[in-house]
XYZ file of C-alpha atoms in Angstrom:
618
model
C -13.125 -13.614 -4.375
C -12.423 -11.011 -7.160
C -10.265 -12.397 -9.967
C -9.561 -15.230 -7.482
C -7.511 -17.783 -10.324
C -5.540 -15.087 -11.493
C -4.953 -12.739 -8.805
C -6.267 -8.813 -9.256
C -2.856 -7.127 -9.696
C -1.409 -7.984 -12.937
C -0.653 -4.809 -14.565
C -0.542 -5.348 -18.194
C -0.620 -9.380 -18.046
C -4.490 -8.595 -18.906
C -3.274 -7.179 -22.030
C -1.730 -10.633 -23.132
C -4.997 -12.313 -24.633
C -2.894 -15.660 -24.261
C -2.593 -15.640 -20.784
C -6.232 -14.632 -20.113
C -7.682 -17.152 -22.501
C -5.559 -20.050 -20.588
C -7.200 -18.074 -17.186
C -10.466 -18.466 -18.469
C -10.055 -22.532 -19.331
C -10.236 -23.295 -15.590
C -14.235 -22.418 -15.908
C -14.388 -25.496 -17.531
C -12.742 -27.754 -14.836
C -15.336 -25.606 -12.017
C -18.658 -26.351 -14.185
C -17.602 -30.164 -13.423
C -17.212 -29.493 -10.171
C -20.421 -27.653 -9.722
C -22.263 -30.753 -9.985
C -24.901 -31.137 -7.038
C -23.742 -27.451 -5.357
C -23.708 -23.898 -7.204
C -20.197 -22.123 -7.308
C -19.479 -18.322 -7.780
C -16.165 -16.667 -8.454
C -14.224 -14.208 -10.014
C -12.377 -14.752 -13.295
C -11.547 -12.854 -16.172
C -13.638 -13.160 -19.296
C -12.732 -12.105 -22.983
C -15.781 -11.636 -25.032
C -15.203 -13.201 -28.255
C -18.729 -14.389 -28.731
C -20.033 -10.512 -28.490
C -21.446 -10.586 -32.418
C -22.288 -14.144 -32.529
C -24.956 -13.491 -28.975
C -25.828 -9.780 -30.553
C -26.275 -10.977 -34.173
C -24.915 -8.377 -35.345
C -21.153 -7.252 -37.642
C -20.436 -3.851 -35.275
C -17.089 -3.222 -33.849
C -17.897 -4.282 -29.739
C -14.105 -3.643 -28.344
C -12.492 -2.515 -25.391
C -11.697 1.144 -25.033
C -8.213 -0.015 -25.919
C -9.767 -1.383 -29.589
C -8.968 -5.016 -28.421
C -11.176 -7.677 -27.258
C -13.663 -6.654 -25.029
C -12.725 -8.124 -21.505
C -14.760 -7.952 -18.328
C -13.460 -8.583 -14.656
C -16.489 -10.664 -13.579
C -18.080 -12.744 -11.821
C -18.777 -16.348 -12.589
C -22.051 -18.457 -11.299
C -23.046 -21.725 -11.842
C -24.787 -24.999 -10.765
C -25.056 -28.493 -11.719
C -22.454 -28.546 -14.278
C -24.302 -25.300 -16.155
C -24.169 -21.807 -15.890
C -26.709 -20.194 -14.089
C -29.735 -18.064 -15.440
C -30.650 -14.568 -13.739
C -34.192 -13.863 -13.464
C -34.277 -12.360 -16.812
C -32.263 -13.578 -19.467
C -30.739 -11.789 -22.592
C -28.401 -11.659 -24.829
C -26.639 -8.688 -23.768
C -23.959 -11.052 -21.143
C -22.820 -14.509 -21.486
C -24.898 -17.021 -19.576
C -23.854 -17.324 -15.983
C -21.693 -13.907 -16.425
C -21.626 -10.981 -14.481
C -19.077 -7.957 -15.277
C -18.029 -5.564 -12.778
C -19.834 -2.437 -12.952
C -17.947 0.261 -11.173
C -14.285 0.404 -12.467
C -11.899 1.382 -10.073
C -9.561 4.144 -10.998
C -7.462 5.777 -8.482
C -4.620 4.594 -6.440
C -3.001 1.356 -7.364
C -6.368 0.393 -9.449
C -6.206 0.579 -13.422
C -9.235 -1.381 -14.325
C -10.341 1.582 -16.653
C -6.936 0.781 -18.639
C -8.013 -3.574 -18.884
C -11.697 -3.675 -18.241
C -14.787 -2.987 -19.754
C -18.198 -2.078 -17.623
C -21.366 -3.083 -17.254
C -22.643 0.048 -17.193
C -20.824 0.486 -21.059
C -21.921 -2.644 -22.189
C -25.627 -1.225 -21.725
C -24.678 1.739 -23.284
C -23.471 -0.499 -26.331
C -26.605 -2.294 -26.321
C -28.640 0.995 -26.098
C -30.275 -0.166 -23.024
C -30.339 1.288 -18.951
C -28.132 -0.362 -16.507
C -31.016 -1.307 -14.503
C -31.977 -3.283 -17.348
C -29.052 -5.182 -17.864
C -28.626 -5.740 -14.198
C -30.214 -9.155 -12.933
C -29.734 -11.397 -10.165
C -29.076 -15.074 -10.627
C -31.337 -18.045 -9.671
C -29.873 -20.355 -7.377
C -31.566 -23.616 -6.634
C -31.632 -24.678 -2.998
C -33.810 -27.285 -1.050
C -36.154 -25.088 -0.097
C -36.503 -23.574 -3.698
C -34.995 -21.190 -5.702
C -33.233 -18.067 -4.484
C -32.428 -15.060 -6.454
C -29.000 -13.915 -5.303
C -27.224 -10.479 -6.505
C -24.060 -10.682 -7.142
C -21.830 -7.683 -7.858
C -17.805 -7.618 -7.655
C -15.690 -5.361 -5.131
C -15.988 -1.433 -6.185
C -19.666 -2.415 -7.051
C -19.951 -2.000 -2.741
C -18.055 1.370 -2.685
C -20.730 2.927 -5.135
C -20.980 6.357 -2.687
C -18.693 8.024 -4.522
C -19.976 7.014 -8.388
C -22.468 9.581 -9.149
C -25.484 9.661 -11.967
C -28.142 12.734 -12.139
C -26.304 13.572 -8.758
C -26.970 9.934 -6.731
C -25.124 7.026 -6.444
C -24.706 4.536 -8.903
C -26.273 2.007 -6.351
C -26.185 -1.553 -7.614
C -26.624 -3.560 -4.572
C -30.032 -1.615 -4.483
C -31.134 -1.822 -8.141
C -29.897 -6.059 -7.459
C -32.481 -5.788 -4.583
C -34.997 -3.529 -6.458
C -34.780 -6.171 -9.400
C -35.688 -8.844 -6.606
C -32.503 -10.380 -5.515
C -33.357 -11.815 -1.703
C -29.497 -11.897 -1.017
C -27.123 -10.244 -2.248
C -22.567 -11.561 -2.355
C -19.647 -9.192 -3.063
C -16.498 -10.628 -4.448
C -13.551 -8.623 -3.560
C -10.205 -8.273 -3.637
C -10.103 -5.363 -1.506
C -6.489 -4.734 -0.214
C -5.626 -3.882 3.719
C -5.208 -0.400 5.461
C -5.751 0.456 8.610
C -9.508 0.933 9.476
C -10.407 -1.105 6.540
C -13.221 -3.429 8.036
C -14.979 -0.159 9.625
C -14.585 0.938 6.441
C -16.770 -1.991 4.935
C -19.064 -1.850 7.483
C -19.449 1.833 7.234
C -20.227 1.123 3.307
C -22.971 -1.670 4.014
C -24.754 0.767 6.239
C -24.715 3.580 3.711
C -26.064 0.461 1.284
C -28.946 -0.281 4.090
C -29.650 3.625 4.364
C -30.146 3.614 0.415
C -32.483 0.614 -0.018
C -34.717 1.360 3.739
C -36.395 -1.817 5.007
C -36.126 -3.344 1.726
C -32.365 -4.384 2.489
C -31.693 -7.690 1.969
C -28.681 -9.935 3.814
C -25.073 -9.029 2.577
C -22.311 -11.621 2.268
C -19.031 -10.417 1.430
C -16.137 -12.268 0.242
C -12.456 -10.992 0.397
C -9.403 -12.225 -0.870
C -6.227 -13.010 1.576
C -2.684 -12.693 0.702
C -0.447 -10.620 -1.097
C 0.237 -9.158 -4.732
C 2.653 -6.962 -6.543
C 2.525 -4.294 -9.267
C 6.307 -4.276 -9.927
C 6.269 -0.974 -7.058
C 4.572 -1.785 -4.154
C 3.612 -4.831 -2.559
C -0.095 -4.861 -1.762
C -1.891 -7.134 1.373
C -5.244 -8.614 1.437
C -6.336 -9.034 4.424
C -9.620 -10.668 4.092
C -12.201 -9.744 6.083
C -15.094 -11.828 4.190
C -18.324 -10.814 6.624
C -21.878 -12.031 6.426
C -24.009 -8.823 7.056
C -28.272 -9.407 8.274
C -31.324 -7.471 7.012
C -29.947 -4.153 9.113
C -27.046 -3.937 7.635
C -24.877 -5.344 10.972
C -22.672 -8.514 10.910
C -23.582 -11.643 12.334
C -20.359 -13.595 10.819
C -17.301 -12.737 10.069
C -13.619 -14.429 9.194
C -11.324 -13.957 12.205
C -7.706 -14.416 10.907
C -6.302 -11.874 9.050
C -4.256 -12.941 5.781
C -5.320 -16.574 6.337
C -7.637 -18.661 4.349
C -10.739 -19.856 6.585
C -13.665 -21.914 5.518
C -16.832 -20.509 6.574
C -20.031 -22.823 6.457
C -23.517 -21.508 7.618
C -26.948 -22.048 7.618
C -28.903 -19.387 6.142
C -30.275 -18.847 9.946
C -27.640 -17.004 10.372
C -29.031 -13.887 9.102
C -31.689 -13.342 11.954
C -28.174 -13.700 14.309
C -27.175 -10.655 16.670
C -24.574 -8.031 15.417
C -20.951 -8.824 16.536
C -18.614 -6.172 17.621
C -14.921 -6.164 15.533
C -11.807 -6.303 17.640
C -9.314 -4.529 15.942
C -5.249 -4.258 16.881
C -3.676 -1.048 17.146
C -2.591 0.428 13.994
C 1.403 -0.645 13.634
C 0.183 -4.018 14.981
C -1.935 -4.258 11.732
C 1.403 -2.492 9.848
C 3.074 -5.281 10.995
C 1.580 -8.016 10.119
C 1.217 -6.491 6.459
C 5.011 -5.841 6.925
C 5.513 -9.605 7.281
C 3.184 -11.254 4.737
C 4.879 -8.597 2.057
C 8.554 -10.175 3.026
C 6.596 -13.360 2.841
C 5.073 -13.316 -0.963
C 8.937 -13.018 -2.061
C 8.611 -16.762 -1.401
C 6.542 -17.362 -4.869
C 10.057 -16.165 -6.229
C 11.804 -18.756 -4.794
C 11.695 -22.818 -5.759
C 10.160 -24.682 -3.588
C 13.139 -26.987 -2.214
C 15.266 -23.840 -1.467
C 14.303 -21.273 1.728
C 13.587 -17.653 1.530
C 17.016 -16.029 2.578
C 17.533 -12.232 3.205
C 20.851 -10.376 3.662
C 20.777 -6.735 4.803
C 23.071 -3.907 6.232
C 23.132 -3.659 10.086
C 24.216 -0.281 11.096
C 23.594 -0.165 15.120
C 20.658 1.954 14.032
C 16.909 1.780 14.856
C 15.377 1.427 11.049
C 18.033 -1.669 10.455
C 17.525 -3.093 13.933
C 13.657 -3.129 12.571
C 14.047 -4.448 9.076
C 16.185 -7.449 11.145
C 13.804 -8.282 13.389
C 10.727 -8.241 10.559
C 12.808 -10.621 8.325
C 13.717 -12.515 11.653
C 9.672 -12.833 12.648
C 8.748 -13.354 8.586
C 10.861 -16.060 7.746
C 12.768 -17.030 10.804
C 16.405 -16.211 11.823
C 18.388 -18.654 10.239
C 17.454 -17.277 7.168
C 19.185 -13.805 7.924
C 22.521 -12.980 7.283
C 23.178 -9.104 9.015
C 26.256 -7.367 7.680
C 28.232 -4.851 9.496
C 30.204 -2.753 6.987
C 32.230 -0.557 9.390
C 34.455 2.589 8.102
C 36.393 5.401 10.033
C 33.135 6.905 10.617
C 31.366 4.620 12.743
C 31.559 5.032 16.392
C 32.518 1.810 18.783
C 28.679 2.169 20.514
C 26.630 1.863 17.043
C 29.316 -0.947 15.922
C 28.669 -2.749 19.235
C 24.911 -2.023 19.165
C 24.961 -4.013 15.569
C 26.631 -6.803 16.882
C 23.767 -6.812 20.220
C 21.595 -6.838 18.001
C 22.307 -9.469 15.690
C 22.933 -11.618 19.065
C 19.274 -10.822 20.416
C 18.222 -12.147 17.687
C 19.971 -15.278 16.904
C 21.253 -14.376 13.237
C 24.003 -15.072 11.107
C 26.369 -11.537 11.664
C 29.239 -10.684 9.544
C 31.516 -7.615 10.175
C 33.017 -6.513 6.790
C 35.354 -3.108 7.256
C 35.127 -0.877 4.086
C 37.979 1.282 4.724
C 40.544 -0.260 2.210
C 37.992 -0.416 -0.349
C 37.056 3.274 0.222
C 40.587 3.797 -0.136
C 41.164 2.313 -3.137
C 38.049 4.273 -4.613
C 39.089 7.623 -3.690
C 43.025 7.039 -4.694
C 41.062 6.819 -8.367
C 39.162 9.684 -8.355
C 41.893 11.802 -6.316
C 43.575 11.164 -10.098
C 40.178 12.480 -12.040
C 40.318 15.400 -9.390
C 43.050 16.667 -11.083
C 41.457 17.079 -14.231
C 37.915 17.941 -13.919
C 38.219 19.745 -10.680
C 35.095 19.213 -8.667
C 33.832 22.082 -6.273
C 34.459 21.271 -2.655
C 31.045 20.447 -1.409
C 30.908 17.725 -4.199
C 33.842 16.100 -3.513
C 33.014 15.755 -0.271
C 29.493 14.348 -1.034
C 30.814 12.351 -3.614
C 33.581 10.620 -0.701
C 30.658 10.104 1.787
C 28.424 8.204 -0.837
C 30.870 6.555 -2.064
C 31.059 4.238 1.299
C 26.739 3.951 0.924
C 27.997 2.412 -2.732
C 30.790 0.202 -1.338
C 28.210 -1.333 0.919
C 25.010 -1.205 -0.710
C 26.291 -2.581 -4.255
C 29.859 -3.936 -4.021
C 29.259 -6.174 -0.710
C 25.188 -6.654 -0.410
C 24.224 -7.120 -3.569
C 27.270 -9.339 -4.380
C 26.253 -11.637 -1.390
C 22.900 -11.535 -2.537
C 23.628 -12.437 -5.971
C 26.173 -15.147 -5.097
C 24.440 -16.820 -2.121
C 20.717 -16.692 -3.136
C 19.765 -14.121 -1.013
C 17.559 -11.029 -1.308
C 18.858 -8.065 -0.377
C 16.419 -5.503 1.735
C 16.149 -2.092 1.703
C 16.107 -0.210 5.134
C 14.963 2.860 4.187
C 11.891 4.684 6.119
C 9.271 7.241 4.344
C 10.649 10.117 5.456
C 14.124 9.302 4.359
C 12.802 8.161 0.788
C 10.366 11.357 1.115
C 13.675 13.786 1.757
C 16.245 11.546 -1.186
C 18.022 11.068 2.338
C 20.054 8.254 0.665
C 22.148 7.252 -1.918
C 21.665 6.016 -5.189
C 23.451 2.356 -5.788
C 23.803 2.262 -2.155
C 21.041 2.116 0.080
C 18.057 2.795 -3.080
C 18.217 -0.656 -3.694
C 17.244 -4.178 -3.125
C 13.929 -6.774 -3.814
C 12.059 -5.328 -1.342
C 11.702 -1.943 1.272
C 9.998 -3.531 3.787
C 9.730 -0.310 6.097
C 9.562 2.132 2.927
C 6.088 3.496 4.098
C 6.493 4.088 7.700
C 7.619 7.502 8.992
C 10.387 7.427 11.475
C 7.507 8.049 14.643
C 6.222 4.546 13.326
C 9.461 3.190 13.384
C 9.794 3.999 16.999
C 6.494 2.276 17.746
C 7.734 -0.774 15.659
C 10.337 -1.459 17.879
C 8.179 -0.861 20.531
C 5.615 -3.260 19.105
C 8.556 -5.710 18.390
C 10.054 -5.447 21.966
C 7.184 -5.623 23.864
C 4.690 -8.047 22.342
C 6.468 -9.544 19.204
C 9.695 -10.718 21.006
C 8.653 -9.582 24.360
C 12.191 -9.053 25.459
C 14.471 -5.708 24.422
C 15.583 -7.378 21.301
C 16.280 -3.712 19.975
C 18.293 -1.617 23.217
C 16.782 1.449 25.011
C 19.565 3.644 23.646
C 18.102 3.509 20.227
C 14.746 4.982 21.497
C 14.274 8.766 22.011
C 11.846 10.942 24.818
C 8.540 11.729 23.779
C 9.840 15.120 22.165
C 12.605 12.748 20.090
C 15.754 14.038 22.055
C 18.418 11.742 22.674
C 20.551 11.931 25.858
C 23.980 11.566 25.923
C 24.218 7.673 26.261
C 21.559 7.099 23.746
C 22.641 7.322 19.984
C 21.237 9.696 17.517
C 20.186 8.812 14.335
C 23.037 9.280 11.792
C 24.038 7.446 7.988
C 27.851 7.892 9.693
C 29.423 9.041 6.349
C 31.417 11.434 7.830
C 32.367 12.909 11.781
C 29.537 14.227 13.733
C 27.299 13.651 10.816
C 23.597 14.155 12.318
C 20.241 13.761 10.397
C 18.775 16.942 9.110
C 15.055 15.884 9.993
C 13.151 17.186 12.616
C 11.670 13.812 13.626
C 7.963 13.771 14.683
C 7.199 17.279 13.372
C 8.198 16.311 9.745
C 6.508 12.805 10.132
C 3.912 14.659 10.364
C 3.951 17.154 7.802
C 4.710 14.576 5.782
C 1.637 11.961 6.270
C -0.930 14.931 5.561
C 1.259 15.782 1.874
C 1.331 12.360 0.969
C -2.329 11.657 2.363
C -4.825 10.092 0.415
C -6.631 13.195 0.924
C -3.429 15.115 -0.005
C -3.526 18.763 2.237
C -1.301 21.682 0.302
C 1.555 23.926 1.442
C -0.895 26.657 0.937
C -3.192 24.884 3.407
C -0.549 24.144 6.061
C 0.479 28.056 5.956
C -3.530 28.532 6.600
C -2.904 26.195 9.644
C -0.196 27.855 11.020
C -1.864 31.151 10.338
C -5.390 29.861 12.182
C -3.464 28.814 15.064
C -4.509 24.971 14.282
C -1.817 23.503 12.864
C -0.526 21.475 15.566
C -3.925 20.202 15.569
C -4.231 18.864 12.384
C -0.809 17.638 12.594
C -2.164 15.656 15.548
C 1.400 16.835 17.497
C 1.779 18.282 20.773
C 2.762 22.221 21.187
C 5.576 21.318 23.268
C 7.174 19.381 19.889
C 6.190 22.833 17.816
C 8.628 24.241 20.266
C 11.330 21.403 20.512
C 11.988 22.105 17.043
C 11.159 26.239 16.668
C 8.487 25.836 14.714
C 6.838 28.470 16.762
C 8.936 30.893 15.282
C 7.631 31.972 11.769
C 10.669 32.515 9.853
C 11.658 29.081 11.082
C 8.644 27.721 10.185
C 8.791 28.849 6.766
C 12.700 28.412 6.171
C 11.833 24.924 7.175
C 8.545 24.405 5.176
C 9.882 25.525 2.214
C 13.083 23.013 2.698
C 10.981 20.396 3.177
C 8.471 20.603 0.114
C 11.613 21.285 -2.256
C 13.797 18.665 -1.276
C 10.788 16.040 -1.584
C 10.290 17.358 -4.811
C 14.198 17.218 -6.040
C 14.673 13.624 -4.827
C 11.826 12.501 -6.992
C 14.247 10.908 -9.657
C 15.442 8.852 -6.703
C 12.383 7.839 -5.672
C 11.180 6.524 -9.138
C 14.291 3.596 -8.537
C 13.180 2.883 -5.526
C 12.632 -1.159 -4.642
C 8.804 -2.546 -3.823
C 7.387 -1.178 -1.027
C 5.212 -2.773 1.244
C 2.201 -0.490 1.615
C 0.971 0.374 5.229
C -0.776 3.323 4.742
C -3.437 4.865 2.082
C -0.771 6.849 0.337
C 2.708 5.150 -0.195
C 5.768 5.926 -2.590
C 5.671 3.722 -5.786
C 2.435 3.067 -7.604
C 0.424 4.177 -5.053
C 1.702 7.820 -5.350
C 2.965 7.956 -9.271
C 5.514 10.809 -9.618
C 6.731 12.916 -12.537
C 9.932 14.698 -12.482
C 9.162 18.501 -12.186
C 10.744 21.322 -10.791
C 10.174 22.859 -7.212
C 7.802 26.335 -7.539
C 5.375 28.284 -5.526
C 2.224 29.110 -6.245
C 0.633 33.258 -5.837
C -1.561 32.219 -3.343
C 1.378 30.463 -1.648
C 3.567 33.938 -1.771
C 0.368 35.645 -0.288
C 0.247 33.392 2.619
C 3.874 33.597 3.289
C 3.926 37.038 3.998
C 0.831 36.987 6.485
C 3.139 34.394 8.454
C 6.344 36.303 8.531
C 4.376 38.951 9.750
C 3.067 37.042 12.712
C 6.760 36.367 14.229
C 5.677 33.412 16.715
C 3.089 30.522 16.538
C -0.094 31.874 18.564
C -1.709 28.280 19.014
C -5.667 28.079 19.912
């Protein structure tokens, strides 16, 4: 696949010309093992040679004035590189660059790469003359084969004189009889219909002239210092029609696929696909698994985390219990005033369903020591009331997130999780040097509804026993009976989240969406009578939480969008998170610290609503 002896995230490694001239020395071991097949793959290539092959003194650089460096594809045969159908000087023999460079989300190859499409702008020539498919020598004869890397596929959405920038079709047009995507193409959920949806719009494009489609995905996981990213494969052989007729079946998992070239007159196959937070979790588990490449190789992957009696620790535990098995979790219960006996005893359940290490470590005489100090610095700078008060409750997220976790981390070779959930991170819900910290935040982008069907998920097929206890899980409307515990950080007495769970989840996913939806547009919702609808909840939660009355709804709306954007700073020190969804806190969404304000159009809106009074839903 794309960038496959490297890996695709990097970051600014591709900057270090060092490190990418030692990448590209491994072509030299594959031409000697290309002797009696033909290879392709992707690999980074600098372009040192450009004046030497151009004859020519010009400048030929990157947009960043250094070397010129292409994420491309490499083909070759019988110890040589191979020759496309037409041959120039333009590209390196047996070298194909990516054409369409990625920009958006977690993708920077604008900031490394260069493009084919600007190299034939450098050259003064079209792209469709620079484009050319390779010849590949088989026992039948020669085949011309396309071969185009990863965004090359998604072209829909890369426009010239208002169509596509189509390559798979100018490949074809050019006379390429099959045509191979390498990809590294991370995970979300609906991903594969996704690709098959794109290979249809492909088939649409080039008519009966469509050619078979092989595409190759990489598997694992990689890192951009913020989020941990999943690649879940997919690689799928597609016929004339644009269907698939072979496809890898194990997700995350290297699989060696051999076929004849029959294959492409085979009948379509339908996908199976798991439910969504089935797919969540197992990108949950191969991100807590890829902290292994930070570990030598004679010592195990160890995790230590806080377990509070609470659902979002109970399902951190059980992921780090499923990802690396539960001998390698220590659980620490770190106990003050403020905890009540159930969610002490539910921690210790807990930890006993699942068969790890547990440690109970009371914090009161160390939160008494802490606030006999600052009782002393009271006296001189004189806090208000309210901060004082704030300042005693994070204190105890401090005592237990830096002076106990991370110590045991530190001095027992553990990593230390992070148990925070979207929303909290969304809302700055925690503390900083308490709970915003550790290697990894495992649950970081699932809302709290998906951390209800995690458990679920866990209980029920994972573990298939109640590993995590009923009186964690709310009704359908989130309400918690009286023997059931609410969710609570337990910092003080009575101390209840402020979130109006399901509701906010939802408000929430369509802000942070890839296709990000506006307050403005939300007040349209609510004024159209649609917005439980395209918050995909049920009426009966609109009235659980008064939603359906307007000055509620805006009193709320308003606290919502404000506090996410005042907890930014937090956010910005958060740990990796494991991304589950199109849109998640880190790199995926990059932040800058601005203040809260409304917009005229929002004001307008506002006032239609509080004229309204109540909800009228269609």
């Amino acid at each position: 696949p794309e960038l496959c002896i490297s890996g695709y995230i990097l970051t600014d490694m591709w900057v270090n010309e060092s490190f990418c001239l030692n990448l590209m020395r491994y072509n030299n071991i594959l031409l000697q093992a290309s002797v009696g097949i033909a290879i392709a793959y992707g690999n980074i290539y600098l372009d040192k040679d450009i004046n030497k092959r151009w004859k020519d003194n010009r400048h030929h650089p990157n947009k960043d004035g250094r070397t010129r460096k292409y994420n491309a594809v490499y083909v070759m045969q019988d110890g040589r590189f191979a020759k496309r159908i037409n041959e120039s000087s333009v590209l390196p023999e047996g070298i194909q660059p990516k054409t369409l460079l990625p920009n958006y989300r977690i993708f920077d190859d604008e900031r490394y790469f260069f493009s084919l499409e600007d190299v034939a702008k450098d050259a003064g020539m079209t792209l469709e003359e620079v484009l050319q498919p390779f010849m590949v020598k088989t026992k039948r004869g020669e085949v011309a084969v396309g071969f185009e890397v990863c965004e090359d596929l998604w072209c829909e959405d890369y426009r010239r004189d208002g169509r596509p920038i189509n390559i798979t079709k100018v490949l074809i047009e050019k006379g390429a009889g099959i045509i191979v995507n390498v990809s590294a193409s991370p995970w979300n959920h609906g991903k594969n219909a996704s690709r098959d949806n794109r290979i249809r719009f492909l088939k649409k494009e080039s008519a009966d002239s469509f050619v078979p489609f092989i595409y190759v995905n990489k598997t694992g996981v990689q890192n951009n210092g913020k989020n941990f990213i999943t690649f879940d494969g997919g690689t799928t052989v597609y016929n004339r029609e644009g269907e698939p007729v072979l496809m890898a079946y194990k997700s995350y998992q290297e699989e060696l696929i051999i076929f004849e070239d029959s294959v492409f007159n085979g009948k379509p196959l339908k996908r199976d696909e798991a439910a969504p937070i089935r797919q969540k979790f197992d990108a949950i588990v191969q991100g807590i698994k890829h902290l292994r490449l930070f570990k030598s190789d004679e010592l195990p992957l160890r995790f230590v985390l806080g377990l509070s009696g609470g659902i979002d620790s109970a399902v951190v535990a059980s992921l780090l219990a499923m990802a690396c098995g539960k001998e390698n979790v220590l659980a620490v219960n770190m106990p003050s005033q403020y905890n009540i006996e159930k969610t002490k005893q539910t921690a210790t359940t807990i930890a006993g369903n699942l068969g790890v290490d547990y440690l109970v470590i009371p914090i009161d005489e160390m939160n008494a020591v802490s606030k006999n100090l600052f009782s002393r610095l009271d006296e001189k700078y004189g806090p208000s009331i309210f901060q004082q008060q704030l300042s005693d409750e994070n204190i105890q997220a401090k005592i237990r997130g830096t002076s106990i976790l991370s110590n045991i981390a530190g001095r027992y070779n553990h990593f230390m999780t992070n148990n925070g959930n979207k929303l909290e991170i969304a809302l700055g819900y925690t503390t900083l040097y308490g709970d915003v910290n550790g290697a990894i935040a495992p649950i970081g982008d699932l809302t709290k509804t998906e951390i209800y069907q995690m458990a679920r998920l866990l209980n029920e097929e994972i573990f298939r026993e109640k590993v995590i206890p009923d009186h964690l899980f709310p009704d359908e409307l989130f309400r918690f009976s009286e023997e059931k515990i609410i969710p609570s950080p337990e910092l003080k007495h009575d101390q209840i989240n402020p979130m109006r769970f399901g509701y906010h989840c939802a408000l929430l996913t369509v802000l942070t969406d890839y296709i990000r939806k506006t307050p403005e547009e939300i007040l349209q919702w609510y004024l159209d009578g649609i917005l439980h609808k395209n918050l995909d909840i049920t009426i009966d939660l609109i009235h659980r939480w008064q939603i359906n009355n307007a000055a509620t709804f805006i009193e709320d709306l308003e606290w919502f969008v404000s506090t996410i954007q005042k907890n930014i700073f937090k956010r910005i020190q958060m740990p990796p998170i494991v991304i589950t969804s199109k849109s998640a806190y880190g790199y995926d969404i990059r932040e800058s610290m601005l203040p809260y304000e409304t917009n005229i159009l929002y004001k307008e809106l506002k006032e239609k609503v509080l004229k309204m009074k109540t909800y009228k839903p269609i």
